[in-house]
Tab-separated table of C-alpha atoms in Angstrom:
chain	number	residue	atom	x	y	z
A	1	MET	CA	145.128	-52.106	159.182
A	2	ALA	CA	148.456	-52.550	161.149
A	3	ILE	CA	149.352	-48.982	160.480
A	4	GLU	CA	146.076	-47.743	161.419
A	5	SER	CA	146.252	-49.648	164.708
A	6	ARG	CA	149.892	-48.504	165.550
A	7	HIS	CA	148.410	-44.930	165.062
A	8	ASP	CA	145.665	-45.698	167.355
A	9	VAL	CA	147.961	-47.061	169.872
A	10	MET	CA	150.159	-43.974	169.741
A	11	ARG	CA	147.193	-41.628	169.914
A	12	SER	CA	146.041	-43.283	173.102
A	13	SER	CA	149.457	-43.212	174.622
A	14	ALA	CA	149.764	-39.509	173.853
A	15	GLN	CA	146.410	-38.942	175.526
A	16	ASP	CA	147.272	-41.035	178.655
A	17	MET	CA	150.684	-39.043	178.996
A	18	LEU	CA	148.770	-35.539	178.656
A	19	GLY	CA	146.025	-36.948	181.339
A	20	MET	CA	149.267	-37.493	183.785
A	21	PHE	CA	150.232	-33.739	183.295
A	22	ASN	CA	146.545	-32.499	183.710
A	23	ARG	CA	146.019	-30.504	187.035
A	24	GLN	CA	144.090	-32.761	189.362
A	25	SER	CA	140.669	-31.499	190.534
A	26	PRO	CA	140.844	-29.790	193.964
A	27	PRO	CA	139.515	-31.549	197.022
A	28	PRO	CA	135.722	-30.403	197.920
A	29	ALA	CA	135.637	-27.438	200.186
A	30	GLN	CA	135.440	-28.221	203.939
A	31	PRO	CA	134.368	-26.228	206.959
A	32	LYS	CA	136.933	-23.401	207.855
A	33	MET	CA	139.223	-24.801	210.601
A	34	GLY	CA	141.530	-23.079	213.107
A	35	PHE	CA	142.932	-22.425	216.692
A	36	PHE	CA	141.613	-20.741	219.590
A	37	THR	CA	144.550	-20.210	222.045
A	38	ASP	CA	143.367	-19.214	225.550
A	39	THR	CA	146.563	-17.642	227.373
A	40	SER	CA	144.538	-17.536	230.650
A	41	LEU	CA	144.800	-21.314	230.749
A	42	CYS	CA	148.270	-21.872	229.653
A	43	ILE	CA	150.576	-23.120	232.160
A	44	GLY	CA	153.752	-23.185	230.047
A	45	CYS	CA	154.417	-26.772	229.893
A	46	LYS	CA	155.475	-26.894	226.381
A	47	ALA	CA	153.596	-30.016	225.799
A	48	CYS	CA	152.546	-28.363	222.425
A	49	GLU	CA	156.196	-28.008	221.438
A	50	VAL	CA	157.054	-31.209	222.006
A	51	ALA	CA	154.122	-32.808	220.257
A	52	CYS	CA	154.355	-30.594	217.378
A	53	LYS	CA	158.191	-31.338	216.838
A	54	GLN	CA	157.352	-35.159	217.384
A	55	TRP	CA	154.604	-35.385	214.954
A	56	ASN	CA	155.978	-33.193	212.242
A	57	GLN	CA	159.692	-34.847	212.745
A	58	LEU	CA	161.232	-31.416	213.209
A	59	PRO	CA	164.930	-31.384	214.309
A	60	ALA	CA	165.720	-30.143	217.729
A	61	LYS	CA	167.737	-26.884	218.448
A	62	GLU	CA	171.093	-26.829	220.159
A	63	PRO	CA	170.008	-25.911	223.907
A	64	ALA	CA	171.333	-22.624	225.135
A	65	TRP	CA	170.549	-20.228	227.813
A	66	THR	CA	168.701	-17.337	226.589
A	67	GLY	CA	168.074	-15.432	229.749
A	68	THR	CA	164.696	-14.717	228.931
A	69	SER	CA	162.804	-16.414	231.834
A	70	TYR	CA	162.165	-20.118	231.121
A	71	ASP	CA	161.951	-19.598	227.342
A	72	ASN	CA	164.622	-21.550	225.688
A	73	THR	CA	162.863	-21.514	222.242
A	74	GLU	CA	163.127	-17.773	221.696
A	75	HIS	CA	160.803	-17.493	218.745
A	76	LEU	CA	159.148	-19.552	215.911
A	77	SER	CA	161.468	-20.711	213.172
A	78	ALA	CA	161.661	-23.015	210.156
A	79	ILE	CA	162.177	-25.917	212.827
A	80	THR	CA	159.750	-24.612	215.688
A	81	TRP	CA	156.174	-24.329	214.592
A	82	ARG	CA	154.893	-23.725	218.190
A	83	HIS	CA	156.533	-21.761	220.699
A	84	VAL	CA	155.647	-20.940	224.177
A	85	GLN	CA	156.114	-17.666	225.446
A	86	PHE	CA	157.002	-16.732	228.993
A	87	ILE	CA	156.715	-13.062	229.831
A	88	GLU	CA	157.640	-11.955	233.388
A	89	LYS	CA	155.723	-9.595	235.037
A	90	PHE	CA	156.986	-8.279	238.471
A	91	GLU	CA	155.796	-5.089	240.095
A	92	GLY	CA	159.179	-4.493	241.769
A	93	GLU	CA	162.961	-5.260	241.260
A	94	ARG	CA	163.781	-8.693	241.955
A	95	SER	CA	166.655	-8.708	244.268
A	96	ALA	CA	169.384	-11.357	243.582
A	97	VAL	CA	170.627	-13.868	246.085
A	98	PRO	CA	174.139	-12.839	247.110
A	99	PRO	CA	176.953	-14.861	245.150
A	100	SER	CA	178.377	-16.228	248.441
A	101	LEU	CA	177.118	-19.583	248.450
A	102	PRO	CA	176.259	-21.798	250.230
A	103	LEU	CA	174.181	-19.787	252.598
A	104	PHE	CA	173.902	-20.776	256.133
A	105	GLU	CA	170.710	-20.467	258.092
A	106	SER	CA	171.693	-17.343	259.909
A	107	GLN	CA	172.737	-15.718	256.608
A	108	ILE	CA	169.267	-16.760	255.218
A	109	SER	CA	167.360	-15.259	258.244
A	110	GLU	CA	169.592	-11.936	257.779
A	111	ALA	CA	168.753	-11.723	254.239
A	112	LYS	CA	164.909	-12.127	254.534
A	113	ASN	CA	164.944	-9.488	257.507
A	114	ASN	CA	166.655	-6.979	255.427
A	115	GLY	CA	164.826	-7.582	252.027
A	116	THR	CA	167.434	-9.077	250.189
A	117	ILE	CA	165.294	-12.449	250.058
A	118	PRO	CA	161.783	-11.650	250.160
A	119	MET	CA	159.595	-13.489	252.714
A	120	THR	CA	157.200	-14.609	249.940
A	121	PRO	CA	159.067	-15.893	247.016
A	122	PRO	CA	157.692	-14.005	243.671
A	123	GLY	CA	155.248	-15.654	242.004
A	124	THR	CA	154.390	-18.458	244.440
A	125	ALA	CA	151.496	-16.558	246.389
A	126	LEU	CA	147.982	-16.678	245.477
A	127	PRO	CA	146.986	-14.428	242.594
A	128	PHE	CA	144.458	-12.651	245.110
A	129	PHE	CA	147.306	-11.595	247.241
A	130	ASN	CA	150.270	-11.108	244.733
A	131	THR	CA	150.218	-10.053	241.188
A	132	ASP	CA	153.734	-11.117	240.401
A	133	GLY	CA	153.982	-13.926	237.835
A	134	TRP	CA	154.220	-14.814	234.130
A	135	LEU	CA	152.072	-14.347	231.129
A	136	MET	CA	152.339	-17.466	228.994
A	137	ARG	CA	151.099	-17.885	225.293
A	138	SER	CA	151.597	-20.555	222.802
A	139	ASP	CA	152.448	-19.058	219.547
A	140	VAL	CA	151.724	-20.356	216.300
A	141	CYS	CA	151.100	-19.414	212.647
A	142	LYS	CA	147.844	-17.165	212.340
A	143	HIS	CA	146.429	-18.705	209.095
A	144	CYS	CA	145.332	-15.253	208.309
A	145	ALA	CA	142.234	-14.715	206.305
A	146	HIS	CA	144.314	-12.869	203.755
A	147	ALA	CA	147.620	-13.997	204.336
A	148	PRO	CA	150.429	-11.739	203.415
A	149	CYS	CA	153.015	-14.457	202.741
A	150	GLN	CA	150.597	-16.012	200.218
A	151	GLU	CA	150.322	-12.649	198.653
A	152	ALA	CA	154.037	-12.164	198.290
A	153	CYS	CA	154.758	-15.723	196.969
A	154	PRO	CA	155.886	-15.533	193.344
A	155	THR	CA	155.992	-19.186	192.516
A	156	GLY	CA	152.483	-20.107	194.027
A	157	ALA	CA	154.051	-22.358	196.475
A	158	ILE	CA	151.818	-21.018	199.169
A	159	ILE	CA	148.341	-22.048	198.809
A	160	ARG	CA	144.937	-22.283	200.881
A	161	THR	CA	143.714	-25.832	201.703
A	162	GLU	CA	140.093	-27.028	201.524
A	163	PHE	CA	140.103	-26.028	205.052
A	164	ASP	CA	140.950	-22.412	204.357
A	165	THR	CA	144.533	-23.013	206.209
A	166	VAL	CA	147.783	-21.517	204.675
A	167	TYR	CA	150.005	-24.398	203.348
A	168	VAL	CA	153.509	-24.255	201.730
A	169	GLN	CA	154.251	-26.852	199.135
A	170	GLN	CA	157.804	-27.726	199.591
A	171	ASP	CA	158.278	-29.017	196.042
A	172	ILE	CA	157.516	-25.579	194.581
A	173	CYS	CA	159.053	-23.358	197.052
A	174	ASN	CA	162.236	-21.817	195.626
A	175	GLY	CA	163.501	-20.489	198.800
A	176	CYS	CA	163.363	-16.719	197.687
A	177	GLY	CA	162.248	-15.410	201.189
A	178	TYR	CA	159.755	-13.122	199.918
A	179	CYS	CA	157.193	-14.612	202.357
A	180	THR	CA	159.383	-14.171	205.531
A	181	VAL	CA	159.402	-10.437	204.904
A	182	ALA	CA	155.820	-10.264	204.089
A	183	CYS	CA	154.772	-11.937	207.345
A	184	PRO	CA	153.872	-9.354	210.050
A	185	PHE	CA	153.997	-11.822	212.699
A	186	GLY	CA	157.490	-13.492	212.110
A	187	VAL	CA	156.083	-16.639	211.639
A	188	ILE	CA	157.343	-18.252	208.373
A	189	ALA	CA	161.145	-18.619	208.183
A	190	ARG	CA	163.647	-20.301	205.867
A	191	ASP	CA	165.556	-23.443	207.021
A	192	GLU	CA	169.091	-21.691	206.534
A	193	GLN	CA	170.912	-24.870	207.872
A	194	GLY	CA	168.826	-27.485	205.850
A	195	ASP	CA	166.957	-27.101	202.509
A	196	ARG	CA	166.827	-23.268	202.601
A	197	GLN	CA	162.933	-23.367	201.934
A	198	ALA	CA	160.309	-21.771	203.851
A	199	HIS	CA	158.692	-23.733	206.521
A	200	LYS	CA	155.917	-22.999	208.788
A	201	CYS	CA	152.828	-24.569	210.718
A	202	THR	CA	150.609	-26.702	208.533
A	203	LEU	CA	147.775	-27.019	211.084
A	204	CYS	CA	148.616	-30.769	210.876
A	205	TYR	CA	147.104	-30.950	207.424
A	206	ASP	CA	147.926	-34.522	206.909
A	207	ARG	CA	145.961	-35.290	210.567
A	208	MET	CA	142.988	-32.974	209.511
A	209	LYS	CA	142.550	-34.721	206.114
A	210	ASP	CA	141.984	-37.831	208.554
A	211	GLY	CA	139.558	-35.982	210.827
A	212	MET	CA	142.181	-35.910	213.743
A	213	THR	CA	142.891	-33.321	215.978
A	214	PRO	CA	146.203	-31.324	215.309
A	215	ALA	CA	149.095	-32.619	217.656
A	216	CYS	CA	149.494	-29.449	219.705
A	217	ALA	CA	145.768	-29.120	220.524
A	218	LYS	CA	145.690	-32.882	221.297
A	219	ALA	CA	148.541	-32.675	223.715
A	220	CYS	CA	147.458	-29.532	225.632
A	221	PRO	CA	146.633	-30.931	229.322
A	222	THR	CA	144.567	-27.614	230.066
A	223	GLU	CA	142.699	-27.193	226.673
A	224	SER	CA	144.185	-23.733	226.314
A	225	ILE	CA	144.732	-24.624	222.473
A	226	LYS	CA	141.377	-25.511	221.042
A	227	TYR	CA	140.777	-26.571	217.478
A	228	GLY	CA	137.584	-26.652	215.478
A	229	GLU	CA	135.393	-24.671	213.130
A	230	VAL	CA	136.502	-21.172	212.996
A	231	GLU	CA	133.097	-19.548	213.443
A	232	GLN	CA	132.212	-21.817	216.462
A	233	LEU	CA	135.697	-21.009	217.831
A	234	LYS	CA	135.019	-17.276	217.627
A	235	ALA	CA	131.663	-17.930	219.466
A	236	ASP	CA	133.726	-19.775	222.308
A	237	ALA	CA	136.205	-16.982	222.628
A	238	ARG	CA	133.542	-14.284	222.886
A	239	GLU	CA	131.753	-16.369	225.631
A	240	ARG	CA	135.168	-17.166	227.405
A	241	LEU	CA	136.040	-13.206	227.455
A	242	GLY	CA	132.462	-12.405	228.944
A	243	VAL	CA	133.169	-14.931	231.617
A	244	LEU	CA	136.725	-13.644	232.561
A	245	HIS	CA	135.206	-9.936	232.506
A	246	GLU	CA	132.450	-11.113	234.877
A	247	ARG	CA	135.122	-12.675	237.298
A	248	GLY	CA	136.955	-9.225	237.289
A	249	VAL	CA	139.592	-9.961	234.651
A	250	ALA	CA	139.155	-6.564	232.928
A	251	GLU	CA	142.493	-6.670	231.258
A	252	ALA	CA	141.502	-9.729	229.109
A	253	ARG	CA	140.949	-9.212	225.497
A	254	LEU	CA	140.650	-10.852	222.130
A	255	TYR	CA	143.161	-10.742	219.232
A	256	GLY	CA	142.445	-11.679	215.615
A	257	VAL	CA	138.736	-12.503	216.239
A	258	ASP	CA	137.277	-9.382	214.292
A	259	ASP	CA	137.842	-8.603	210.861
A	260	ASN	CA	139.856	-5.606	211.181
A	261	ILE	CA	143.371	-7.424	211.404
A	262	LEU	CA	144.590	-7.818	207.955
A	263	ASP	CA	141.234	-6.951	206.500
A	264	GLY	CA	139.784	-10.361	207.430
A	265	GLY	CA	141.098	-11.321	210.805
A	266	LEU	CA	143.076	-14.570	211.690
A	267	ASN	CA	141.917	-18.116	211.792
A	268	SER	CA	144.320	-18.858	214.606
A	269	PHE	CA	143.510	-16.001	217.250
A	270	PHE	CA	144.068	-15.598	220.877
A	271	LEU	CA	142.735	-14.425	224.186
A	272	LEU	CA	145.263	-12.199	225.747
A	273	LEU	CA	145.632	-10.807	229.348
A	274	ASP	CA	147.485	-7.646	228.489
A	275	GLU	CA	148.112	-5.349	225.381
A	276	PRO	CA	149.218	-7.223	222.193
A	277	GLU	CA	152.474	-5.546	222.161
A	278	VAL	CA	153.381	-7.200	225.495
A	279	TYR	CA	153.103	-10.643	223.578
A	280	ASN	CA	155.141	-9.341	220.740
A	281	LEU	CA	151.916	-9.096	218.610
A	282	PRO	CA	151.424	-5.881	216.336
A	283	ALA	CA	148.269	-4.039	217.148
A	284	ASN	CA	147.768	-3.156	213.602
A	285	PRO	CA	149.701	-5.393	211.379
A	286	PRO	CA	150.299	-4.174	207.849
A	287	ARG	CA	148.951	-5.931	204.747
A	288	PRO	CA	151.718	-5.433	202.022
A	289	SER	CA	149.152	-5.593	199.199
A	290	ASN	CA	147.573	-2.505	200.413
A	291	HIS	CA	150.454	-0.486	199.514
A	292	VAL	CA	150.926	-1.838	195.883
A	293	VAL	CA	148.293	0.649	194.277
A	294	PRO	CA	149.602	3.903	196.123
A	295	ALA	CA	153.259	2.826	195.442
A	296	SER	CA	152.573	2.018	191.712
A	297	PHE	CA	150.643	5.420	191.414
A	298	TRP	CA	153.547	7.413	192.813
A	299	THR	CA	155.902	5.436	190.597
A	300	ILE	CA	154.239	6.485	187.508
A	301	VAL	CA	153.839	9.941	188.483
A	302	ALA	CA	157.551	10.111	189.308
A	303	ALA	CA	158.405	8.668	186.063
A	304	MET	CA	156.156	11.008	184.185
A	305	ILE	CA	157.766	14.060	185.946
A	306	VAL	CA	161.150	12.612	185.005
A	307	GLY	CA	160.157	12.031	181.312
A	308	LEU	CA	158.750	15.666	180.988
A	309	MET	CA	161.946	17.068	182.640
A	310	GLY	CA	163.989	15.017	179.948
A	311	ILE	CA	161.890	16.391	177.233
A	312	VAL	CA	162.292	19.975	178.394
A	313	PHE	CA	165.949	19.473	178.673
A	314	PHE	CA	166.471	17.975	175.256
A	315	LYS	CA	164.401	20.901	173.678
A	316	GLU	CA	166.534	23.454	175.298
Protein backbone atom coordinates (compact mmCIF):
# COMPACT_ATOMS: atom_id res chain seq x y z
CA MET A 1 0.00 0.00 0.00
CA ALA A 2 2.80 2.35 0.85
CA ILE A 3 4.47 1.73 -2.52
CA GLU A 4 1.21 2.28 -4.40
CA SER A 5 0.59 5.51 -2.51
CA ARG A 6 4.06 6.71 -3.36
CA HIS A 7 3.51 5.97 -7.06
CA ASP A 8 0.22 7.83 -6.93
CA VAL A 9 1.95 10.85 -5.39
CA MET A 10 4.72 10.77 -8.01
CA ARG A 11 2.18 10.46 -10.84
CA SER A 12 0.16 13.36 -9.45
CA SER A 13 3.30 15.52 -9.13
CA ALA A 14 4.31 14.75 -12.70
CA GLN A 15 0.86 15.71 -13.95
CA ASP A 16 1.04 18.97 -12.02
CA MET A 17 4.45 19.78 -13.53
CA LEU A 18 3.17 19.04 -17.05
CA GLY A 19 0.22 21.29 -16.38
CA MET A 20 2.59 24.12 -15.53
CA PHE A 21 4.25 23.83 -18.93
CA ASN A 22 1.00 23.53 -20.87
CA ARG A 23 0.14 26.58 -22.94
CA GLN A 24 -2.53 28.69 -21.34
CA SER A 25 -5.75 29.24 -23.23
CA PRO A 26 -5.80 32.57 -25.10
CA PRO A 27 -7.95 35.39 -23.74
CA PRO A 28 -11.35 35.82 -25.40
CA ALA A 29 -11.41 37.98 -28.54
CA GLN A 30 -12.25 41.64 -28.05
CA PRO A 31 -13.35 44.34 -30.51
CA LYS A 32 -10.57 45.43 -32.86
CA MET A 33 -9.00 48.57 -31.37
CA GLY A 34 -6.78 51.23 -32.92
CA PHE A 35 -5.91 54.90 -33.42
CA PHE A 36 -7.25 57.61 -35.73
CA THR A 37 -4.81 60.52 -35.90
CA ASP A 38 -6.29 63.71 -37.38
CA THR A 39 -3.32 65.86 -38.41
CA SER A 40 -5.60 68.86 -39.06
CA LEU A 41 -6.06 69.12 -35.28
CA CYS A 42 -2.46 68.50 -34.22
CA ILE A 43 -0.75 71.55 -32.71
CA GLY A 44 2.66 69.92 -32.21
CA CYS A 45 2.60 70.20 -28.42
CA LYS A 46 4.33 66.79 -28.03
CA ALA A 47 2.13 65.89 -25.06
CA CYS A 48 1.66 62.46 -26.63
CA GLU A 49 5.43 61.92 -26.80
CA VAL A 50 5.87 62.83 -23.16
CA ALA A 51 2.90 60.75 -21.98
CA CYS A 52 4.13 57.73 -23.94
CA LYS A 53 7.60 57.92 -22.45
CA GLN A 54 6.28 58.50 -18.95
CA TRP A 55 3.78 55.64 -18.92
CA ASN A 56 6.06 53.10 -20.63
CA GLN A 57 9.12 54.27 -18.65
CA LEU A 58 11.17 54.83 -21.80
CA PRO A 59 14.57 56.49 -21.39
CA ALA A 60 15.17 59.97 -22.73
CA LYS A 61 17.42 60.65 -25.68
CA GLU A 62 20.41 62.96 -25.40
CA PRO A 63 19.11 66.35 -26.64
CA ALA A 64 20.71 67.60 -29.82
CA TRP A 65 19.99 70.21 -32.46
CA THR A 66 18.67 68.35 -35.50
CA GLY A 67 18.09 71.37 -37.74
CA THR A 68 14.72 69.90 -38.74
CA SER A 69 12.37 72.71 -37.70
CA TYR A 70 11.16 72.13 -34.12
CA ASP A 71 11.55 68.37 -34.39
CA ASN A 72 14.21 67.18 -31.95
CA THR A 73 13.08 63.54 -31.89
CA GLU A 74 13.86 62.89 -35.58
CA HIS A 75 12.07 59.53 -35.91
CA LEU A 76 10.50 56.58 -34.13
CA SER A 77 12.95 54.28 -32.38
CA ALA A 78 13.22 51.58 -29.74
CA ILE A 79 12.89 54.26 -27.04
CA THR A 80 10.54 56.64 -28.88
CA TRP A 81 7.15 55.11 -29.66
CA ARG A 82 5.40 58.40 -30.48
CA HIS A 83 7.01 61.03 -32.68
CA VAL A 84 5.54 64.42 -33.62
CA GLN A 85 6.71 65.51 -37.06
CA PHE A 86 7.18 69.19 -37.96
CA ILE A 87 7.15 69.62 -41.74
CA GLU A 88 7.81 73.20 -42.86
CA LYS A 89 5.78 74.57 -45.76
CA PHE A 90 6.90 77.98 -46.93
CA GLU A 91 6.15 79.30 -50.41
CA GLY A 92 9.24 81.52 -50.68
CA GLU A 93 12.76 81.46 -49.31
CA ARG A 94 13.06 82.56 -45.72
CA SER A 95 15.56 85.38 -45.45
CA ALA A 96 17.91 85.08 -42.54
CA VAL A 97 18.44 87.93 -40.10
CA PRO A 98 21.92 89.50 -40.57
CA PRO A 99 24.41 88.09 -38.06
CA SER A 100 25.40 91.53 -36.76
CA LEU A 101 23.49 91.42 -33.49
CA PRO A 102 22.12 93.19 -31.57
CA LEU A 103 20.03 95.13 -34.10
CA PHE A 104 19.01 98.69 -33.39
CA GLU A 105 15.60 100.10 -34.29
CA SER A 106 16.98 101.86 -37.37
CA GLN A 107 18.52 98.62 -38.65
CA ILE A 108 15.30 96.71 -38.04
CA SER A 109 13.26 99.32 -39.95
CA GLU A 110 15.73 99.25 -42.82
CA ALA A 111 15.68 95.44 -42.90
CA LYS A 112 11.88 95.45 -43.06
CA ASN A 113 11.87 98.02 -45.85
CA ASN A 114 14.34 96.13 -48.06
CA GLY A 115 12.67 92.78 -47.40
CA THR A 116 15.41 91.18 -45.31
CA ILE A 117 12.89 90.85 -42.48
CA PRO A 118 9.31 90.29 -43.70
CA MET A 119 6.66 92.71 -42.49
CA THR A 120 4.53 89.74 -41.44
CA PRO A 121 6.51 86.93 -39.80
CA PRO A 122 6.02 83.65 -41.68
CA GLY A 123 3.44 81.35 -40.18
CA THR A 124 1.89 83.95 -37.85
CA ALA A 125 -0.83 85.41 -40.08
CA LEU A 126 -4.27 83.91 -40.33
CA PRO A 127 -4.44 80.96 -42.72
CA PHE A 128 -6.93 82.87 -44.87
CA PHE A 129 -4.21 85.34 -45.76
CA ASN A 130 -1.04 83.28 -45.42
CA THR A 131 -0.41 79.65 -46.36
CA ASP A 132 3.02 79.50 -44.73
CA GLY A 133 3.33 77.21 -41.74
CA TRP A 134 3.88 73.62 -40.68
CA LEU A 135 2.30 70.27 -41.23
CA MET A 136 2.28 68.33 -37.96
CA ARG A 137 1.65 64.65 -37.43
CA SER A 138 1.99 62.39 -34.42
CA ASP A 139 3.51 59.22 -35.86
CA VAL A 140 3.13 55.80 -34.26
CA CYS A 141 3.08 52.10 -35.07
CA LYS A 142 0.38 51.36 -37.65
CA HIS A 143 -0.64 47.99 -36.13
CA CYS A 144 -1.15 46.68 -39.67
CA ALA A 145 -3.94 44.19 -40.35
CA HIS A 146 -1.27 42.04 -42.03
CA ALA A 147 1.88 43.14 -40.24
CA PRO A 148 5.12 42.52 -42.19
CA CYS A 149 7.10 42.54 -38.93
CA GLN A 150 5.02 39.66 -37.59
CA GLU A 151 5.35 37.73 -40.85
CA ALA A 152 9.14 38.13 -40.75
CA CYS A 153 9.63 37.18 -37.09
CA PRO A 154 11.31 33.73 -36.92
CA THR A 155 10.71 33.10 -33.21
CA GLY A 156 7.03 33.97 -32.90
CA ALA A 157 7.86 36.84 -30.58
CA ILE A 158 5.50 39.20 -32.43
CA ILE A 159 1.87 38.26 -31.91
CA ARG A 160 -1.60 39.72 -32.27
CA THR A 161 -3.42 40.43 -29.02
CA GLU A 162 -7.10 39.85 -28.36
CA PHE A 163 -7.61 43.48 -29.50
CA ASP A 164 -5.97 42.67 -32.88
CA THR A 165 -2.97 44.88 -32.07
CA VAL A 166 0.62 43.90 -32.84
CA TYR A 167 2.67 43.14 -29.73
CA VAL A 168 6.33 42.15 -29.20
CA GLN A 169 6.93 39.56 -26.47
CA GLN A 170 10.23 40.68 -24.99
CA ASP A 171 10.93 37.32 -23.33
CA ILE A 172 10.91 35.58 -26.74
CA CYS A 173 12.55 38.22 -28.97
CA ASN A 174 16.13 37.23 -29.84
CA GLY A 175 17.06 40.56 -31.44
CA CYS A 176 17.62 39.14 -34.93
CA GLY A 177 16.38 42.35 -36.56
CA TYR A 178 14.31 40.70 -39.32
CA CYS A 179 11.27 42.71 -38.24
CA THR A 180 13.08 46.03 -38.52
CA VAL A 181 13.92 45.31 -42.16
CA ALA A 182 10.42 44.08 -42.98
CA CYS A 183 8.53 47.10 -41.58
CA PRO A 184 7.88 49.52 -44.48
CA PHE A 185 7.22 52.42 -42.10
CA GLY A 186 10.46 52.31 -40.12
CA VAL A 187 8.55 51.81 -36.88
CA ILE A 188 10.06 48.85 -35.05
CA ALA A 189 13.71 49.06 -34.04
CA ARG A 190 16.30 47.33 -31.88
CA ASP A 191 17.61 48.99 -28.76
CA GLU A 192 21.28 48.97 -29.71
CA GLN A 193 22.29 50.75 -26.50
CA GLY A 194 20.22 48.53 -24.22
CA ASP A 195 18.93 44.97 -24.44
CA ARG A 196 19.35 44.78 -28.27
CA GLN A 197 15.79 43.53 -28.61
CA ALA A 198 13.05 44.94 -30.85
CA HIS A 199 10.66 47.48 -29.33
CA LYS A 200 7.70 49.50 -30.54
CA CYS A 201 4.30 50.88 -29.53
CA THR A 202 2.12 48.35 -27.71
CA LEU A 203 -0.98 50.56 -27.99
CA CYS A 204 -0.70 50.59 -24.20
CA TYR A 205 -1.78 46.96 -23.99
CA ASP A 206 -1.55 47.04 -20.20
CA ARG A 207 -4.02 49.95 -20.08
CA MET A 208 -6.32 48.43 -22.71
CA LYS A 209 -6.77 45.25 -20.64
CA ASP A 210 -8.15 47.40 -17.83
CA GLY A 211 -10.45 49.38 -20.14
CA MET A 212 -8.27 52.49 -20.06
CA THR A 213 -7.39 54.82 -22.93
CA PRO A 214 -3.75 54.69 -24.15
CA ALA A 215 -1.56 57.35 -22.59
CA CYS A 216 -0.94 59.32 -25.80
CA ALA A 217 -4.64 59.65 -26.68
CA LYS A 218 -5.48 60.49 -23.07
CA ALA A 219 -2.92 63.33 -23.02
CA CYS A 220 -3.78 64.89 -26.42
CA PRO A 221 -5.37 68.30 -25.66
CA THR A 222 -6.99 68.73 -29.10
CA GLU A 223 -8.22 65.13 -29.48
CA SER A 224 -6.08 64.81 -32.59
CA ILE A 225 -5.41 61.23 -31.46
CA LYS A 226 -8.59 59.22 -31.11
CA TYR A 227 -8.73 55.72 -29.66
CA GLY A 228 -11.54 53.23 -30.07
CA GLU A 229 -12.98 50.43 -32.14
CA VAL A 230 -11.43 50.43 -35.60
CA GLU A 231 -14.66 50.31 -37.58
CA GLN A 232 -16.13 53.23 -35.64
CA LEU A 233 -12.90 55.20 -36.03
CA LYS A 234 -12.99 54.61 -39.79
CA ALA A 235 -16.54 55.96 -39.91
CA ASP A 236 -15.42 59.01 -37.90
CA ALA A 237 -12.45 59.50 -40.24
CA ARG A 238 -14.64 59.48 -43.35
CA GLU A 239 -17.07 61.91 -41.71
CA ARG A 240 -14.24 64.26 -40.74
CA LEU A 241 -12.84 64.11 -44.28
CA GLY A 242 -16.24 65.14 -45.66
CA VAL A 243 -16.41 68.09 -43.27
CA LEU A 244 -12.97 69.33 -44.32
CA HIS A 245 -13.82 69.00 -48.01
CA GLU A 246 -17.01 71.01 -47.45
CA ARG A 247 -14.91 73.71 -45.81
CA GLY A 248 -12.62 73.93 -48.82
CA VAL A 249 -9.70 71.84 -47.58
CA ALA A 250 -9.48 69.89 -50.83
CA GLU A 251 -6.00 68.54 -50.08
CA ALA A 252 -7.26 66.52 -47.08
CA ARG A 253 -7.10 62.75 -47.55
CA LEU A 254 -7.16 59.53 -45.53
CA TYR A 255 -4.23 57.13 -45.26
CA GLY A 256 -4.61 53.51 -44.22
CA VAL A 257 -8.40 53.50 -43.88
CA ASP A 258 -9.11 51.35 -46.94
CA ASP A 259 -7.82 47.82 -47.44
CA ASN A 260 -5.45 48.66 -50.30
CA ILE A 261 -2.42 49.21 -48.07
CA LEU A 262 -0.69 45.94 -47.16
CA ASP A 263 -3.71 43.87 -48.27
CA GLY A 264 -5.85 44.78 -45.29
CA GLY A 265 -5.29 48.37 -44.24
CA LEU A 266 -4.00 49.79 -40.97
CA ASN A 267 -5.50 49.70 -37.49
CA SER A 268 -3.74 53.01 -36.80
CA PHE A 269 -4.52 55.38 -39.65
CA PHE A 270 -4.30 59.08 -40.44
CA LEU A 271 -6.04 62.09 -41.97
CA LEU A 272 -3.37 63.99 -43.91
CA LEU A 273 -3.26 67.48 -45.40
CA ASP A 274 -0.84 66.63 -48.21
CA GLU A 275 0.56 63.70 -50.16
CA PRO A 276 1.69 60.75 -48.00
CA GLU A 277 5.28 61.15 -49.23
CA VAL A 278 5.41 64.62 -47.66
CA TYR A 279 4.91 62.94 -44.28
CA ASN A 280 7.53 60.28 -45.12
CA LEU A 281 4.78 57.69 -45.62
CA PRO A 282 5.01 55.27 -48.57
CA ALA A 283 2.06 55.59 -50.93
CA ASN A 284 2.08 51.85 -51.60
CA PRO A 285 4.19 50.08 -48.96
CA PRO A 286 5.42 46.61 -49.97
CA ARG A 287 4.39 43.46 -48.13
CA PRO A 288 7.44 41.15 -48.17
CA SER A 289 5.38 37.95 -47.98
CA ASN A 290 3.88 38.76 -51.39
CA HIS A 291 7.30 38.20 -52.94
CA VAL A 292 7.93 34.79 -51.36
CA VAL A 293 6.12 32.70 -54.00
CA PRO A 294 7.58 34.49 -57.07
CA ALA A 295 11.07 34.48 -55.56
CA SER A 296 10.79 30.78 -54.68
CA PHE A 297 9.54 29.96 -58.19
CA TRP A 298 12.45 31.66 -59.91
CA THR A 299 14.89 30.10 -57.44
CA ILE A 300 13.59 26.64 -58.36
CA VAL A 301 13.77 27.48 -62.08
CA ALA A 302 17.35 28.69 -61.70
CA ALA A 303 18.30 25.55 -59.76
CA MET A 304 16.78 23.36 -62.48
CA ILE A 305 18.66 25.21 -65.21
CA VAL A 306 21.95 24.88 -63.33
CA GLY A 307 21.23 21.19 -62.74
CA LEU A 308 20.50 20.55 -66.43
CA MET A 309 23.65 22.41 -67.42
CA GLY A 310 25.61 20.25 -65.00
CA ILE A 311 24.17 17.04 -66.49
CA VAL A 312 24.97 18.18 -70.03
CA PHE A 313 28.50 19.19 -69.01
CA PHE A 314 29.31 15.87 -67.34
CA LYS A 315 27.85 13.88 -70.25
CA GLU A 316 30.19 15.64 -72.62
